[in-house]
Structure formats: C-alpha cells, structure tokens
PDB file of C-alpha atoms in Angstrom:
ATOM      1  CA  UNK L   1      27.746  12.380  -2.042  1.00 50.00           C
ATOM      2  CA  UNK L   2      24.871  15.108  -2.374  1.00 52.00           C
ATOM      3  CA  UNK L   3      22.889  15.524   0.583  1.00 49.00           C
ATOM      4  CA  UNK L   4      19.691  17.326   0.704  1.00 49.00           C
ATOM      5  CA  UNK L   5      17.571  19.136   3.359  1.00 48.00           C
ATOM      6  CA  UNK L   6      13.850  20.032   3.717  1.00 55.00           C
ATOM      7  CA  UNK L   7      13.710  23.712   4.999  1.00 64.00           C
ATOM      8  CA  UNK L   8      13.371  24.665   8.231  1.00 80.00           C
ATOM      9  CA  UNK L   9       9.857  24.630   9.665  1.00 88.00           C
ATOM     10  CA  UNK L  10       8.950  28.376  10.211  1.00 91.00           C
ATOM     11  CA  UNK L  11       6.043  31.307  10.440  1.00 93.00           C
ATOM     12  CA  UNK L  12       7.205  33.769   8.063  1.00 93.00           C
ATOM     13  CA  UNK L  13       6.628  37.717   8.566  1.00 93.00           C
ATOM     14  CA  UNK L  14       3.424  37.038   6.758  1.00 94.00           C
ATOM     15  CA  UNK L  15       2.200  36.204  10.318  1.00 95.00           C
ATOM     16  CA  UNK L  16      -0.129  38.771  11.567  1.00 95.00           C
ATOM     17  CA  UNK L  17       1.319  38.692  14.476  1.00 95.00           C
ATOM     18  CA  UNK L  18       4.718  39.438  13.215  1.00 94.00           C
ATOM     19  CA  UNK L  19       3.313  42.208  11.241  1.00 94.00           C
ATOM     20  CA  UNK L  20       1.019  44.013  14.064  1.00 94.00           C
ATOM     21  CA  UNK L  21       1.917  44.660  17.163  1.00 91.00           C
ATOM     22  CA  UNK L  22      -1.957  44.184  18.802  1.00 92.00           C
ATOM     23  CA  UNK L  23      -3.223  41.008  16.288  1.00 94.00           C
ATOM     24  CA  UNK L  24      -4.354  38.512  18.770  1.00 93.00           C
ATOM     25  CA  UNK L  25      -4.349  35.573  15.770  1.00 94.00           C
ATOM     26  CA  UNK L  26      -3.757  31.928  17.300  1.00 94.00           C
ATOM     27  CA  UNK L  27      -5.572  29.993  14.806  1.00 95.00           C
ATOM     28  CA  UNK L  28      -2.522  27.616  14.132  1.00 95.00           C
ATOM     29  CA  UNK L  29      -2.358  27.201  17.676  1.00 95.00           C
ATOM     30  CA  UNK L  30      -5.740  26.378  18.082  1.00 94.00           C
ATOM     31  CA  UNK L  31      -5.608  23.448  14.963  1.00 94.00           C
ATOM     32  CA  UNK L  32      -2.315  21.856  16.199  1.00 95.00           C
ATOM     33  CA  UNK L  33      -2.889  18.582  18.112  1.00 94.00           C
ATOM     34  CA  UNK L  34       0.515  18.468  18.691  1.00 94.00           C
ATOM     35  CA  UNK L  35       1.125  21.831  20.864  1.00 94.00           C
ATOM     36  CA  UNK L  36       3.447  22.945  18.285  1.00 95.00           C
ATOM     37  CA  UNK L  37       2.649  27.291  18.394  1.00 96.00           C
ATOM     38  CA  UNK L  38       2.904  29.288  21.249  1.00 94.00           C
ATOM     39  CA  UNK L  39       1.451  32.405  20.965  1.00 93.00           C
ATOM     40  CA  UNK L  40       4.224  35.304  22.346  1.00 92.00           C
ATOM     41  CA  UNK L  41       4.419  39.159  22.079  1.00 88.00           C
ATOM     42  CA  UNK L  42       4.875  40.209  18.136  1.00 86.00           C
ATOM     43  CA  UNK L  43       5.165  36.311  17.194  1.00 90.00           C
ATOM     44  CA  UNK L  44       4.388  32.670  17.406  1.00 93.00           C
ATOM     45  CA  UNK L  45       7.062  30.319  19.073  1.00 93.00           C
ATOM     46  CA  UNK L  46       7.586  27.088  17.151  1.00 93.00           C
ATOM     47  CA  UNK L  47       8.807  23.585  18.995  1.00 94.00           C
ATOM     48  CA  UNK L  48       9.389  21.553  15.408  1.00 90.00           C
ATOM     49  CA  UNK L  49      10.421  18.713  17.423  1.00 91.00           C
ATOM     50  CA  UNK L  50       6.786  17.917  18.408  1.00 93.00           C
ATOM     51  CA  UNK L  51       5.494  18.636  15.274  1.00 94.00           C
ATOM     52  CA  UNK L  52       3.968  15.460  13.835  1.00 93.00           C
ATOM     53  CA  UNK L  53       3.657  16.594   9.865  1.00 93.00           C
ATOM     54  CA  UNK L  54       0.191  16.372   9.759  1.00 94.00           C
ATOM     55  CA  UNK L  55      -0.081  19.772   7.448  1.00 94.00           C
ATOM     56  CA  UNK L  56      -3.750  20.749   8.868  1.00 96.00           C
ATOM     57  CA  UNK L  57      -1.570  24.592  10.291  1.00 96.00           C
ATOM     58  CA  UNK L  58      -1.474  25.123   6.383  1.00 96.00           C
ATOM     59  CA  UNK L  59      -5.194  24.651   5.984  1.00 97.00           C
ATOM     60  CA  UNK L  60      -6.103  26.873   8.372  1.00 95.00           C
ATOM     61  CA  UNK L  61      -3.581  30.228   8.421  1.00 96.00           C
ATOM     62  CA  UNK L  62      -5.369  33.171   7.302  1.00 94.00           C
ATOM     63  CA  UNK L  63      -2.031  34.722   6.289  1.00 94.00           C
ATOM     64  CA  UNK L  64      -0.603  31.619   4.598  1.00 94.00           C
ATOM     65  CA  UNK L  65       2.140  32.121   6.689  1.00 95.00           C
ATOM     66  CA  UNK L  66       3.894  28.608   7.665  1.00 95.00           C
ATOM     67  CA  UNK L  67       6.729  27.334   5.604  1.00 93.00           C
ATOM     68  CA  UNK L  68       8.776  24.096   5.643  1.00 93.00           C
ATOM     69  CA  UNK L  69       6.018  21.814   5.621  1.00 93.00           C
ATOM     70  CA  UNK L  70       3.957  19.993   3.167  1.00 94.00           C
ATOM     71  CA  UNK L  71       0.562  18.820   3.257  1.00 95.00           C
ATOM     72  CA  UNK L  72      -0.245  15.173   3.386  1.00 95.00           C
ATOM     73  CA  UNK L  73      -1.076  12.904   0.655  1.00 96.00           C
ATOM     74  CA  UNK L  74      -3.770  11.021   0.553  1.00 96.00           C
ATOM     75  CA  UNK L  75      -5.362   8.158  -2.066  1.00 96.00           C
ATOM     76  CA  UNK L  76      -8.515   8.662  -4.273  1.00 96.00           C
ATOM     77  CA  UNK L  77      -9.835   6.048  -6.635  1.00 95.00           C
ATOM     78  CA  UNK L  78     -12.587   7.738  -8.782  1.00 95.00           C
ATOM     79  CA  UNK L  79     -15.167  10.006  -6.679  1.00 96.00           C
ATOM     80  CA  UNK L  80     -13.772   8.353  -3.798  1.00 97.00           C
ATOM     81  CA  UNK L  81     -11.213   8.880  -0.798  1.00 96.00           C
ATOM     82  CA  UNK L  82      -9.738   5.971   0.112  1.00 94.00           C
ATOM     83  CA  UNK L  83      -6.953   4.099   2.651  1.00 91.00           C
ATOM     84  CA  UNK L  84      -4.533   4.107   4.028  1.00 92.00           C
ATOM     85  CA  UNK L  85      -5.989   7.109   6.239  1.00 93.00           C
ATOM     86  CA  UNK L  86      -3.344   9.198   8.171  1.00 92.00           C
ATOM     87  CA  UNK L  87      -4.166   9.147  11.833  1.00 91.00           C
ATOM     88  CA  UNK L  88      -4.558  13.167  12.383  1.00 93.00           C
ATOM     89  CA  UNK L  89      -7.997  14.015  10.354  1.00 95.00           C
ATOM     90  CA  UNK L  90      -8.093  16.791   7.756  1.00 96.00           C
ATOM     91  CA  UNK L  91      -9.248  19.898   8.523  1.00 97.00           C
ATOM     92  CA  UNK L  92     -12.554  21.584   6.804  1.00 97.00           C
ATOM     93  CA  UNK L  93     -10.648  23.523   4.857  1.00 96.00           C
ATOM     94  CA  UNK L  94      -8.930  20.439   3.101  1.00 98.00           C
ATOM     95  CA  UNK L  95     -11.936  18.676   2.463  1.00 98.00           C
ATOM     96  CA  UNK L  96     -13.325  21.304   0.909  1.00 97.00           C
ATOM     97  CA  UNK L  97     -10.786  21.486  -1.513  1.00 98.00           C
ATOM     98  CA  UNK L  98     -11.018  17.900  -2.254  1.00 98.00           C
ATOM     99  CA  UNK L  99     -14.664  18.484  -3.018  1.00 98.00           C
ATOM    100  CA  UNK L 100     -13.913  21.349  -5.457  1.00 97.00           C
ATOM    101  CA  UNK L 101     -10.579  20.337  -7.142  1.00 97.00           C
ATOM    102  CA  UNK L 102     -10.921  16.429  -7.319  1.00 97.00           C
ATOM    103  CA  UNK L 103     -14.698  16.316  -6.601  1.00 97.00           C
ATOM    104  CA  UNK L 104     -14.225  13.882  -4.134  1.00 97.00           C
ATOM    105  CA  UNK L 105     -18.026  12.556  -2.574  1.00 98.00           C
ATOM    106  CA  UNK L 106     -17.448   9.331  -0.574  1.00 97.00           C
ATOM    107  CA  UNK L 107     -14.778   8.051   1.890  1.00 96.00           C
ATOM    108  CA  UNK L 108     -14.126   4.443   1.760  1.00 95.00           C
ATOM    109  CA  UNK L 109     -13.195   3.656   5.584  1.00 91.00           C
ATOM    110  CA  UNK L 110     -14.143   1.685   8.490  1.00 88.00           C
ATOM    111  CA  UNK L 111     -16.370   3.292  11.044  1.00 80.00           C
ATOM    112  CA  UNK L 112     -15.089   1.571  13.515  1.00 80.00           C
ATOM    113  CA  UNK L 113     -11.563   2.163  13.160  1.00 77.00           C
ATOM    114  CA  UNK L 114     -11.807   6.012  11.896  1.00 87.00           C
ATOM    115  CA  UNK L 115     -13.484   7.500  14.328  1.00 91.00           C
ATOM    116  CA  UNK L 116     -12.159  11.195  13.798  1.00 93.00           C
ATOM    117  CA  UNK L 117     -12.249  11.094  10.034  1.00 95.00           C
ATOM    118  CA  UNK L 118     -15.946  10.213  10.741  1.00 95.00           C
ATOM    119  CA  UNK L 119     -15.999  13.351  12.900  1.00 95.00           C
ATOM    120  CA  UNK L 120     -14.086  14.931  10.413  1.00 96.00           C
ATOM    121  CA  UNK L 121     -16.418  14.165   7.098  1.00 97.00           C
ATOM    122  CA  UNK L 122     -19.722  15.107   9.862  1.00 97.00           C
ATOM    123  CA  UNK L 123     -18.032  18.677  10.174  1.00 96.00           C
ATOM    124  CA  UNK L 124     -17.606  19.295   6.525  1.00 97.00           C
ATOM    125  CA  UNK L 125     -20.727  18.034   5.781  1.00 98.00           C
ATOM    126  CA  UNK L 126     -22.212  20.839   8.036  1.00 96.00           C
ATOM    127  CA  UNK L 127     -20.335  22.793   5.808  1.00 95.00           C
ATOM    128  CA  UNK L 128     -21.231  21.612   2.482  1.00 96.00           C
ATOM    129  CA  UNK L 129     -25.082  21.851   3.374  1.00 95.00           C
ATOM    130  CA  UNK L 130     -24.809  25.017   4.443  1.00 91.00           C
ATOM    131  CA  UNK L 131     -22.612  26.117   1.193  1.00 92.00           C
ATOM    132  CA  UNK L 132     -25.802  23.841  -0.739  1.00 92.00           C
ATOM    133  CA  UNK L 133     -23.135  21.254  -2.151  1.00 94.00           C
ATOM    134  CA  UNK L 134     -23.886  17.905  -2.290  1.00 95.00           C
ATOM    135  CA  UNK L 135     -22.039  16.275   0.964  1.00 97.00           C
ATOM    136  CA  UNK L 136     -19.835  12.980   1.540  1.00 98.00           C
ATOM    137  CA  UNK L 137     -21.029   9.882   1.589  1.00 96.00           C
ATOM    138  CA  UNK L 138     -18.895   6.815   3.860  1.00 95.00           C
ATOM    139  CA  UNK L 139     -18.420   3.624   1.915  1.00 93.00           C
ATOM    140  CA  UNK L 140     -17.133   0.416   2.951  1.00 91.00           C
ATOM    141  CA  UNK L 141     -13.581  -0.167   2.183  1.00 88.00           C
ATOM    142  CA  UNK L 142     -12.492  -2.713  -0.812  1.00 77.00           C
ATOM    143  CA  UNK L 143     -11.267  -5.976   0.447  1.00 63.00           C
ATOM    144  CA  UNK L 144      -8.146  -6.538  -1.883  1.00 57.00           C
ATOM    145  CA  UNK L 145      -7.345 -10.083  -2.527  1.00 54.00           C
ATOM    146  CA  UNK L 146      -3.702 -11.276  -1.892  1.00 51.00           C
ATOM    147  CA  UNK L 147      -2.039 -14.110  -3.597  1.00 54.00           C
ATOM    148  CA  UNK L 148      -0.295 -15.539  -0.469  1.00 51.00           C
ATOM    149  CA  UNK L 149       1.726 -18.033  -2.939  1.00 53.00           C
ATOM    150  CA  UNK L 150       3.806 -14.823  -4.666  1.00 53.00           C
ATOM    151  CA  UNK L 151       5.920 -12.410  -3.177  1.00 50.00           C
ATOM    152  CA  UNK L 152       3.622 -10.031  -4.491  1.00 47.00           C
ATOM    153  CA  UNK L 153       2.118 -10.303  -0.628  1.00 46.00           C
ATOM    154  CA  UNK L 154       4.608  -7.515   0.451  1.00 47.00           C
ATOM    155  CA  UNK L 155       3.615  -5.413  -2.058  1.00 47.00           C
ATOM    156  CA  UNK L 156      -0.690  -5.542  -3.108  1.00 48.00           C
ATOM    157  CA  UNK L 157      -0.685  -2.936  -6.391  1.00 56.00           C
ATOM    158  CA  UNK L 158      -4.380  -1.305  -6.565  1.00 69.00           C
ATOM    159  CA  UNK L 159      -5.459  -0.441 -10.078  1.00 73.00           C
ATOM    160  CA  UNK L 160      -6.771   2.766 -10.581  1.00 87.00           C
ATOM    161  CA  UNK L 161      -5.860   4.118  -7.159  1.00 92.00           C
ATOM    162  CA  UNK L 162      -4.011   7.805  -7.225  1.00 95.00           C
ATOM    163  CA  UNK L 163      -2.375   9.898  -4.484  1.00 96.00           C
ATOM    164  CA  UNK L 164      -2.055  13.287  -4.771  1.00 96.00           C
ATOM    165  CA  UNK L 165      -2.316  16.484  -2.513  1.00 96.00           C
ATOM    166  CA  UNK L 166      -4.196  19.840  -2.463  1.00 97.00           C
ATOM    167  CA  UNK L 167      -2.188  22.791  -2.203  1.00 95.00           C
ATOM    168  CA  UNK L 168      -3.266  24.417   1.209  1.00 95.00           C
ATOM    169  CA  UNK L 169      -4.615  27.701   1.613  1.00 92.00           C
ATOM    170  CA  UNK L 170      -7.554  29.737   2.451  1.00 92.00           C
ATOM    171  CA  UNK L 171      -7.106  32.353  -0.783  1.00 92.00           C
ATOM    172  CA  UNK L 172      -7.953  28.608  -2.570  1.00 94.00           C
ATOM    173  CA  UNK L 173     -11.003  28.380  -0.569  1.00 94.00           C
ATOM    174  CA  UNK L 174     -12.410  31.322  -1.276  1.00 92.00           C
ATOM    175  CA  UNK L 175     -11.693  31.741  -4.159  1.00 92.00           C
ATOM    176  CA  UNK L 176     -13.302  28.571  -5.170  1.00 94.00           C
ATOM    177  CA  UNK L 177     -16.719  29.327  -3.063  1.00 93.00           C
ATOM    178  CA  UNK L 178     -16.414  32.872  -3.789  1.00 90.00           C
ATOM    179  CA  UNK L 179     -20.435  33.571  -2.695  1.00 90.00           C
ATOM    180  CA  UNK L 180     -19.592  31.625   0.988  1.00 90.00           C
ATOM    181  CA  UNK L 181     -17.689  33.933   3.335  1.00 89.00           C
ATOM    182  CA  UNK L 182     -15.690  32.511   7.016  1.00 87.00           C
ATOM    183  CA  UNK L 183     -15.889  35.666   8.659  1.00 89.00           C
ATOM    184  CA  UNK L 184     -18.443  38.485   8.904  1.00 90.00           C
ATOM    185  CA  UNK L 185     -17.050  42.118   8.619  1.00 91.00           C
ATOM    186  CA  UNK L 186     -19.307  44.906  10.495  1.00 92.00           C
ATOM    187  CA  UNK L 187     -17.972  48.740  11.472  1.00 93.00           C
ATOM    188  CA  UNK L 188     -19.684  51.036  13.867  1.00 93.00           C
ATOM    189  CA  UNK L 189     -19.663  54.698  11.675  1.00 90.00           C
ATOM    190  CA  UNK L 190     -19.944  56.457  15.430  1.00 88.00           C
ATOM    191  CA  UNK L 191     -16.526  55.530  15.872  1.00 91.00           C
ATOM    192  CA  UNK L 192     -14.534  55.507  12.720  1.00 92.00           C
ATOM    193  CA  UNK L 193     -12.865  57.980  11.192  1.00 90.00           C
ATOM    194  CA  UNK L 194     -11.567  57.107   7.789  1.00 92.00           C
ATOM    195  CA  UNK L 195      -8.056  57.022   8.796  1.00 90.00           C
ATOM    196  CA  UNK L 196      -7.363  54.593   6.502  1.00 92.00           C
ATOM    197  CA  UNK L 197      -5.423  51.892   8.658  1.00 94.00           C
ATOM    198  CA  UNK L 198      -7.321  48.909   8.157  1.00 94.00           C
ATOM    199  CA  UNK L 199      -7.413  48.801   4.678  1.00 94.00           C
ATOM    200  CA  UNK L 200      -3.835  49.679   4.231  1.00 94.00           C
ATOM    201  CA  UNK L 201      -3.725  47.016   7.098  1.00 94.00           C
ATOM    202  CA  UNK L 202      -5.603  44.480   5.061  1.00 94.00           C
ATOM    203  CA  UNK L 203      -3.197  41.933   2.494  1.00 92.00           C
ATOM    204  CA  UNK L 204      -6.522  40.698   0.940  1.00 93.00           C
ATOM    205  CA  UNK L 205      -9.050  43.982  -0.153  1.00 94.00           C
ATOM    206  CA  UNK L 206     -11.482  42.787   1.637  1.00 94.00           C
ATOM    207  CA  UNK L 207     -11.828  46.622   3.160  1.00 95.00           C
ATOM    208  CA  UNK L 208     -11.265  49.157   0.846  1.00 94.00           C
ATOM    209  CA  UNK L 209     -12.348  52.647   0.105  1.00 94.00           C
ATOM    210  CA  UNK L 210     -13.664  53.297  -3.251  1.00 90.00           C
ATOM    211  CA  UNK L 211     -15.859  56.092  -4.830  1.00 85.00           C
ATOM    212  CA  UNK L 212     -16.600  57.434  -1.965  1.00 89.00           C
ATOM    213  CA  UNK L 213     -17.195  54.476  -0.459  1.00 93.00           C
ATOM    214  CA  UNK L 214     -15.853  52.188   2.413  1.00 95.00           C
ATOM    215  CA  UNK L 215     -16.533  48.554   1.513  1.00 94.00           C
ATOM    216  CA  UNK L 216     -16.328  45.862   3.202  1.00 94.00           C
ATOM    217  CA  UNK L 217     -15.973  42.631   1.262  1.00 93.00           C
ATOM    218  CA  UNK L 218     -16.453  39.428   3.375  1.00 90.00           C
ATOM    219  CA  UNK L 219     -16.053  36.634   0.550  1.00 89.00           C
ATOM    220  CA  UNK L 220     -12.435  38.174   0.187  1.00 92.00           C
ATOM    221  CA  UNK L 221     -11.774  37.890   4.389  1.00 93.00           C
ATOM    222  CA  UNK L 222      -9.759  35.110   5.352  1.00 93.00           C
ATOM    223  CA  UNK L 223      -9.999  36.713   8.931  1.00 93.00           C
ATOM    224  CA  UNK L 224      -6.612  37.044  10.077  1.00 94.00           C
ATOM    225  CA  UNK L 225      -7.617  40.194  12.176  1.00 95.00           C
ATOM    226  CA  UNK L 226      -5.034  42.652  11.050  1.00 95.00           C
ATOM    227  CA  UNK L 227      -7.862  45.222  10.598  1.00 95.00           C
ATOM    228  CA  UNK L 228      -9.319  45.186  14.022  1.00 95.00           C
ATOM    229  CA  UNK L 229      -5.185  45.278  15.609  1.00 95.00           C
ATOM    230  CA  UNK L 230      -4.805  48.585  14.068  1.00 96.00           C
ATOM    231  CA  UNK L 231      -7.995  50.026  14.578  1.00 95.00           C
ATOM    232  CA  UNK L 232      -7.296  52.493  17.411  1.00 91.00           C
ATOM    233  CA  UNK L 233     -10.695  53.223  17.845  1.00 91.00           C
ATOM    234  CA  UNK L 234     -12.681  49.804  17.851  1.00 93.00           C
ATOM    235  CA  UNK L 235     -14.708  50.891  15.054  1.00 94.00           C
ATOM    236  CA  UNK L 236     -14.488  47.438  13.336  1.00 94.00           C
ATOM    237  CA  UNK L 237     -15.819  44.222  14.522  1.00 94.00           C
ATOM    238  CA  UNK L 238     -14.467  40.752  12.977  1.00 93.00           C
ATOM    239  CA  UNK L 239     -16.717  37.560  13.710  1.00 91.00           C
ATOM    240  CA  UNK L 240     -15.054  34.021  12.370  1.00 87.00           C
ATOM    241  CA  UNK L 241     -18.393  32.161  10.935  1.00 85.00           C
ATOM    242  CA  UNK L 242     -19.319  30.861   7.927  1.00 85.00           C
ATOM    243  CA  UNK L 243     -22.406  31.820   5.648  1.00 84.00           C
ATOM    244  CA  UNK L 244     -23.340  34.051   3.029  1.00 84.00           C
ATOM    245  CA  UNK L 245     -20.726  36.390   1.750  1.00 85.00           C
ATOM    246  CA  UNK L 246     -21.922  40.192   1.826  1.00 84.00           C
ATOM    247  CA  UNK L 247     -20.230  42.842   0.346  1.00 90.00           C
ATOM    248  CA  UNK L 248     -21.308  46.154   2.395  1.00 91.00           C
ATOM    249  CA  UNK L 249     -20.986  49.948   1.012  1.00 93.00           C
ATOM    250  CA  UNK L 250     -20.934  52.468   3.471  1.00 93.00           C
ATOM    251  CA  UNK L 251     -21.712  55.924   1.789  1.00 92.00           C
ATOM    252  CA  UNK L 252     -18.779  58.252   3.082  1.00 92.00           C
ATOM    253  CA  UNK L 253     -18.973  62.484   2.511  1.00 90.00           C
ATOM    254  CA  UNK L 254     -16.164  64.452   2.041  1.00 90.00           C
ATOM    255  CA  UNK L 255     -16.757  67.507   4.427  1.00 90.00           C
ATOM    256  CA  UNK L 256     -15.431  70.763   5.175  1.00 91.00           C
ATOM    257  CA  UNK L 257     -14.633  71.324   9.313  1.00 92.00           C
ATOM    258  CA  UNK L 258     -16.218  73.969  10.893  1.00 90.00           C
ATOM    259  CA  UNK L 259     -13.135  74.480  13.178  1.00 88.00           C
ATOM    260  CA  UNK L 260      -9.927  73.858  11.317  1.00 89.00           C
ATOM    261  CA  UNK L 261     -11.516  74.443   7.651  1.00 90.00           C
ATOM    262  CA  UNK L 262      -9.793  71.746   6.168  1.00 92.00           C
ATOM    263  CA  UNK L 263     -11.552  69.028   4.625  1.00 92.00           C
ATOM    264  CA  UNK L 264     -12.154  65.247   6.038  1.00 91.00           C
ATOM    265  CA  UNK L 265     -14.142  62.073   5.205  1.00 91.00           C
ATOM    266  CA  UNK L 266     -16.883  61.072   7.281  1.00 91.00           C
ATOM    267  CA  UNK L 267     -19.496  58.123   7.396  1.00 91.00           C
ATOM    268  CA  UNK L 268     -22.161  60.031   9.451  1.00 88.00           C
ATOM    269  CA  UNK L 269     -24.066  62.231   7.003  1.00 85.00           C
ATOM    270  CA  UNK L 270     -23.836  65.460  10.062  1.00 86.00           C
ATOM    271  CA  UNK L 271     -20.337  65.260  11.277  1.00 86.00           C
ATOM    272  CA  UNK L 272     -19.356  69.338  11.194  1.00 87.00           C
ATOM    273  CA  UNK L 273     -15.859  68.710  12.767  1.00 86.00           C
ATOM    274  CA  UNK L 274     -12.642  66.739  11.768  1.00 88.00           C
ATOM    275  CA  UNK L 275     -11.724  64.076  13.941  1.00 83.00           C
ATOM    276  CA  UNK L 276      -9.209  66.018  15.858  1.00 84.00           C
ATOM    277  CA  UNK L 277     -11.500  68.890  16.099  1.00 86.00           C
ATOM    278  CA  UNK L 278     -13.843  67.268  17.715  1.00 81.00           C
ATOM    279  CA  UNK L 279     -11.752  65.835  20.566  1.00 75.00           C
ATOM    280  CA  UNK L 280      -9.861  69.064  21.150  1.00 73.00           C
ATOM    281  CA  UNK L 281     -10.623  70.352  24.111  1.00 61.00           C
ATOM    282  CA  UNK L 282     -11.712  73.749  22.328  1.00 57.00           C
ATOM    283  CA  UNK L 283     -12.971  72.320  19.509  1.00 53.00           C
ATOM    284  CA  UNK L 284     -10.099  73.822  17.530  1.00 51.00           C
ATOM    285  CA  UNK L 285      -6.490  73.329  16.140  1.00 52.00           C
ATOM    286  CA  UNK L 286      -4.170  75.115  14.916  1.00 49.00           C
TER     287      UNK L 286
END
C-alpha cells in the first residue's frame, strides 16, 4: 500500500524575516483569520493545526515565501464566478488575478448569505477603478432544477461549469498590471550614502544603481521591506499603497574626497567628503 503526504506547511528562508535581522514584515500575519503566524525575532512561528486552508497567506507574501499549501479552487461558468463559495473570502490580490487570467466580471451569489465575499468584491472593486478596469458585477445565482425521481438528486451535474485555481503570487500581480504599483519607494539623498545594501538587499530590482544612477522602480516592489531593514541610515522610506507606478532616477556623482582622496558616490551634487570622512571626528582617515 502507497501512502502519500502533502508537505509540511512552512515559511521558507525566502521570508524577509528569516533573511534580515531588522525586517519588521507581518503581512501573513495580518491576512490570517485563523491566528496562524506569530511574528518572533529572525522568523515567523507557524501553529498548522489552526490553519484552516484558506490559501489567502499565498496571495499576499511579498517574498512568496509559504510552502505546503495550495490555493483554493473555486467554480467559473463563462465571465462569471460562481457557487459553492468557500466561507473565508479571497483576498485582492486573488481577484485580481481572476480578472486578468480568466477575465472573470460577475459573481453569481446571494447577498444575503455572502456577506464577506460582498465585502470582498467592494474592496477589489476600489481597486479595479482605481487601476481603470472595468469592476465586478453580483448576479443572482442559477436555480438548478433537480429530478427528485432519479438518484441523480445526490449528485446535480452543471453544464459548462469549470473549477480551476490561480497560482498565487504578487510577482503575478505585477507583472500583469505592470503600470499599477502597491508600494511607493522614496529616499532622502541627505542621508544616503550609496553603500549599496538595499539593492543588494532587494530579490526584485526594484532599487538598483545604473549609469550613474540610483533608481527606484515601484511597479517592480512587492514591498517586503528588506531595503529599509538594512538601511543603517534611514535614508529610504517604504509606504504600502496602491496607485500609479513611478520609476524615479536619482542623478548620483562620482567624487573625489577632499580628506582621504579616494573616490565615492554621492547623490548631493556638493558633497566634498566620503562618508566616513565626514563623520570622523577630524574630518580625516587614514
């Protein structure tokens, strides 16, 4: 007798957390209706015996990071979602991949009785408008006729109804509304000094230095925060919103230090002294 096994639920090192010692990332934590993450030094705890396999964690990750579970499936008949509904609503995220991949426009469901998908379609329809997509409509469900005088009442087939899933992640999103950003990317040039950590920091490119130029790409940010946990000096600031995607190019100079002689990369057009320079307390090194 063969016996199979569904992996382990996990967070993989992918985590931010796992990876940076400072990332303050809880956004599983946040989604999770059923308390599953707790947030602890250089991780996230896991209770998988609470877990109730609703998927939406996989939706939401900016690092893509959770393994051993699957999104759910849901039903479609044409343009339109249909029942059974699971009880935990999808997230955004989902929804919006539904729109692009299946180009799903209507939900077929009972106010009354789906009161969260309700909120659910409301919240991506803030989205969508936003984004200037064409949002969800609600229909009412089908009524399906059953023949109560075959045994076909266990079992009601429903022509041309599918299931199928999306495959979760926010690299999907973006890369499908590639000119709609979920986080906005700004840097204070007083404080940075093009040490490089954030975008060695950063799995996705959205910071980079190219050219002479540090540019930040927000369409590309899935905002997992590794940048600003390795930024010793503050320099960058990470909002999670949606909008407009903007890809900023900060004109850097390569200079020569007035101190040390040696030559360094600077955003503000006067700097005269390497960062180290100018916090020595003689305004030289060695």
């Amino acid at each position: 007798m063969n016996f199979t096994f569904e992996p382990a639920m996990a967070v993989t090192q992918h985590c931010v957390r796992h990876r940076f010692r400072y990332a303050t990332c809880k956004t599983c934590a946040g989604e999770c209706p059923a308390q599953v993450f707790s947030p602890i030094e250089g991780g996230m705890h896991i209770d998988a015996s609470t877990c109730i396999q609703c998927g939406n964690c996989l939706f939401v990750c900016p690092a893509e990071a959770i393994s051993g579970l699957s999104p759910a499936t849901r039903h479609y008949c044409g343009d339109t979602l249909v029942g059974p509904f699971s009880g935990q609503p999808p997230t955004v995220n989902e929804l919006l991949l539904w729109h692009r991949e299946y180009e799903i426009r209507f939900v077929a469901l009972s106010p009354e009785q789906n009161e969260l998908w309700l909120l659910a379609i409301a919240r991506l329809n803030l989205v969508l408008k936003a984004y200037g997509e064409a949002t969800w409509g609600i229909k009412p469900p089908d009524v399906v006729p059953i023949n109560l005088a075959r045994r076909s009442l266990f079992h009601v087939p429903r022509e041309h109804v599918h299931t199928a899933t999306v495959r979760p992640g926010i690299r999907r999103v973006r890369q499908y509304f590639a000119d709609q950003s979920e986080a906005a990317l700004s840097i204070d040039a007083s404080r940075c000094v093009m040490c490089s950590a954030c975008w060695r920091a950063c799995p996705e490119k959205a910071l980079r230095f190219d050219a002479g130029a540090f540019i930040l790409d927000a369409a590309a940010c899935t905002g997992c925060g590794g940048c600003t946990a390795v930024c010793l000096h503050q320099a960058i600031k990470l909002e999670k919103r949606r909008g407009l995607s903007a890809i900023k190019r900060l004109s850097a100079r390569e200079r020569t230090c007035r101190s040390c002689h040696r030559a360094f990369w600077a955003l503000e057009p006067d700097a005269e002294h390497c960062y180290l320079c100018k916090h020595h307390a003689h305004g030289m090194r060695s």
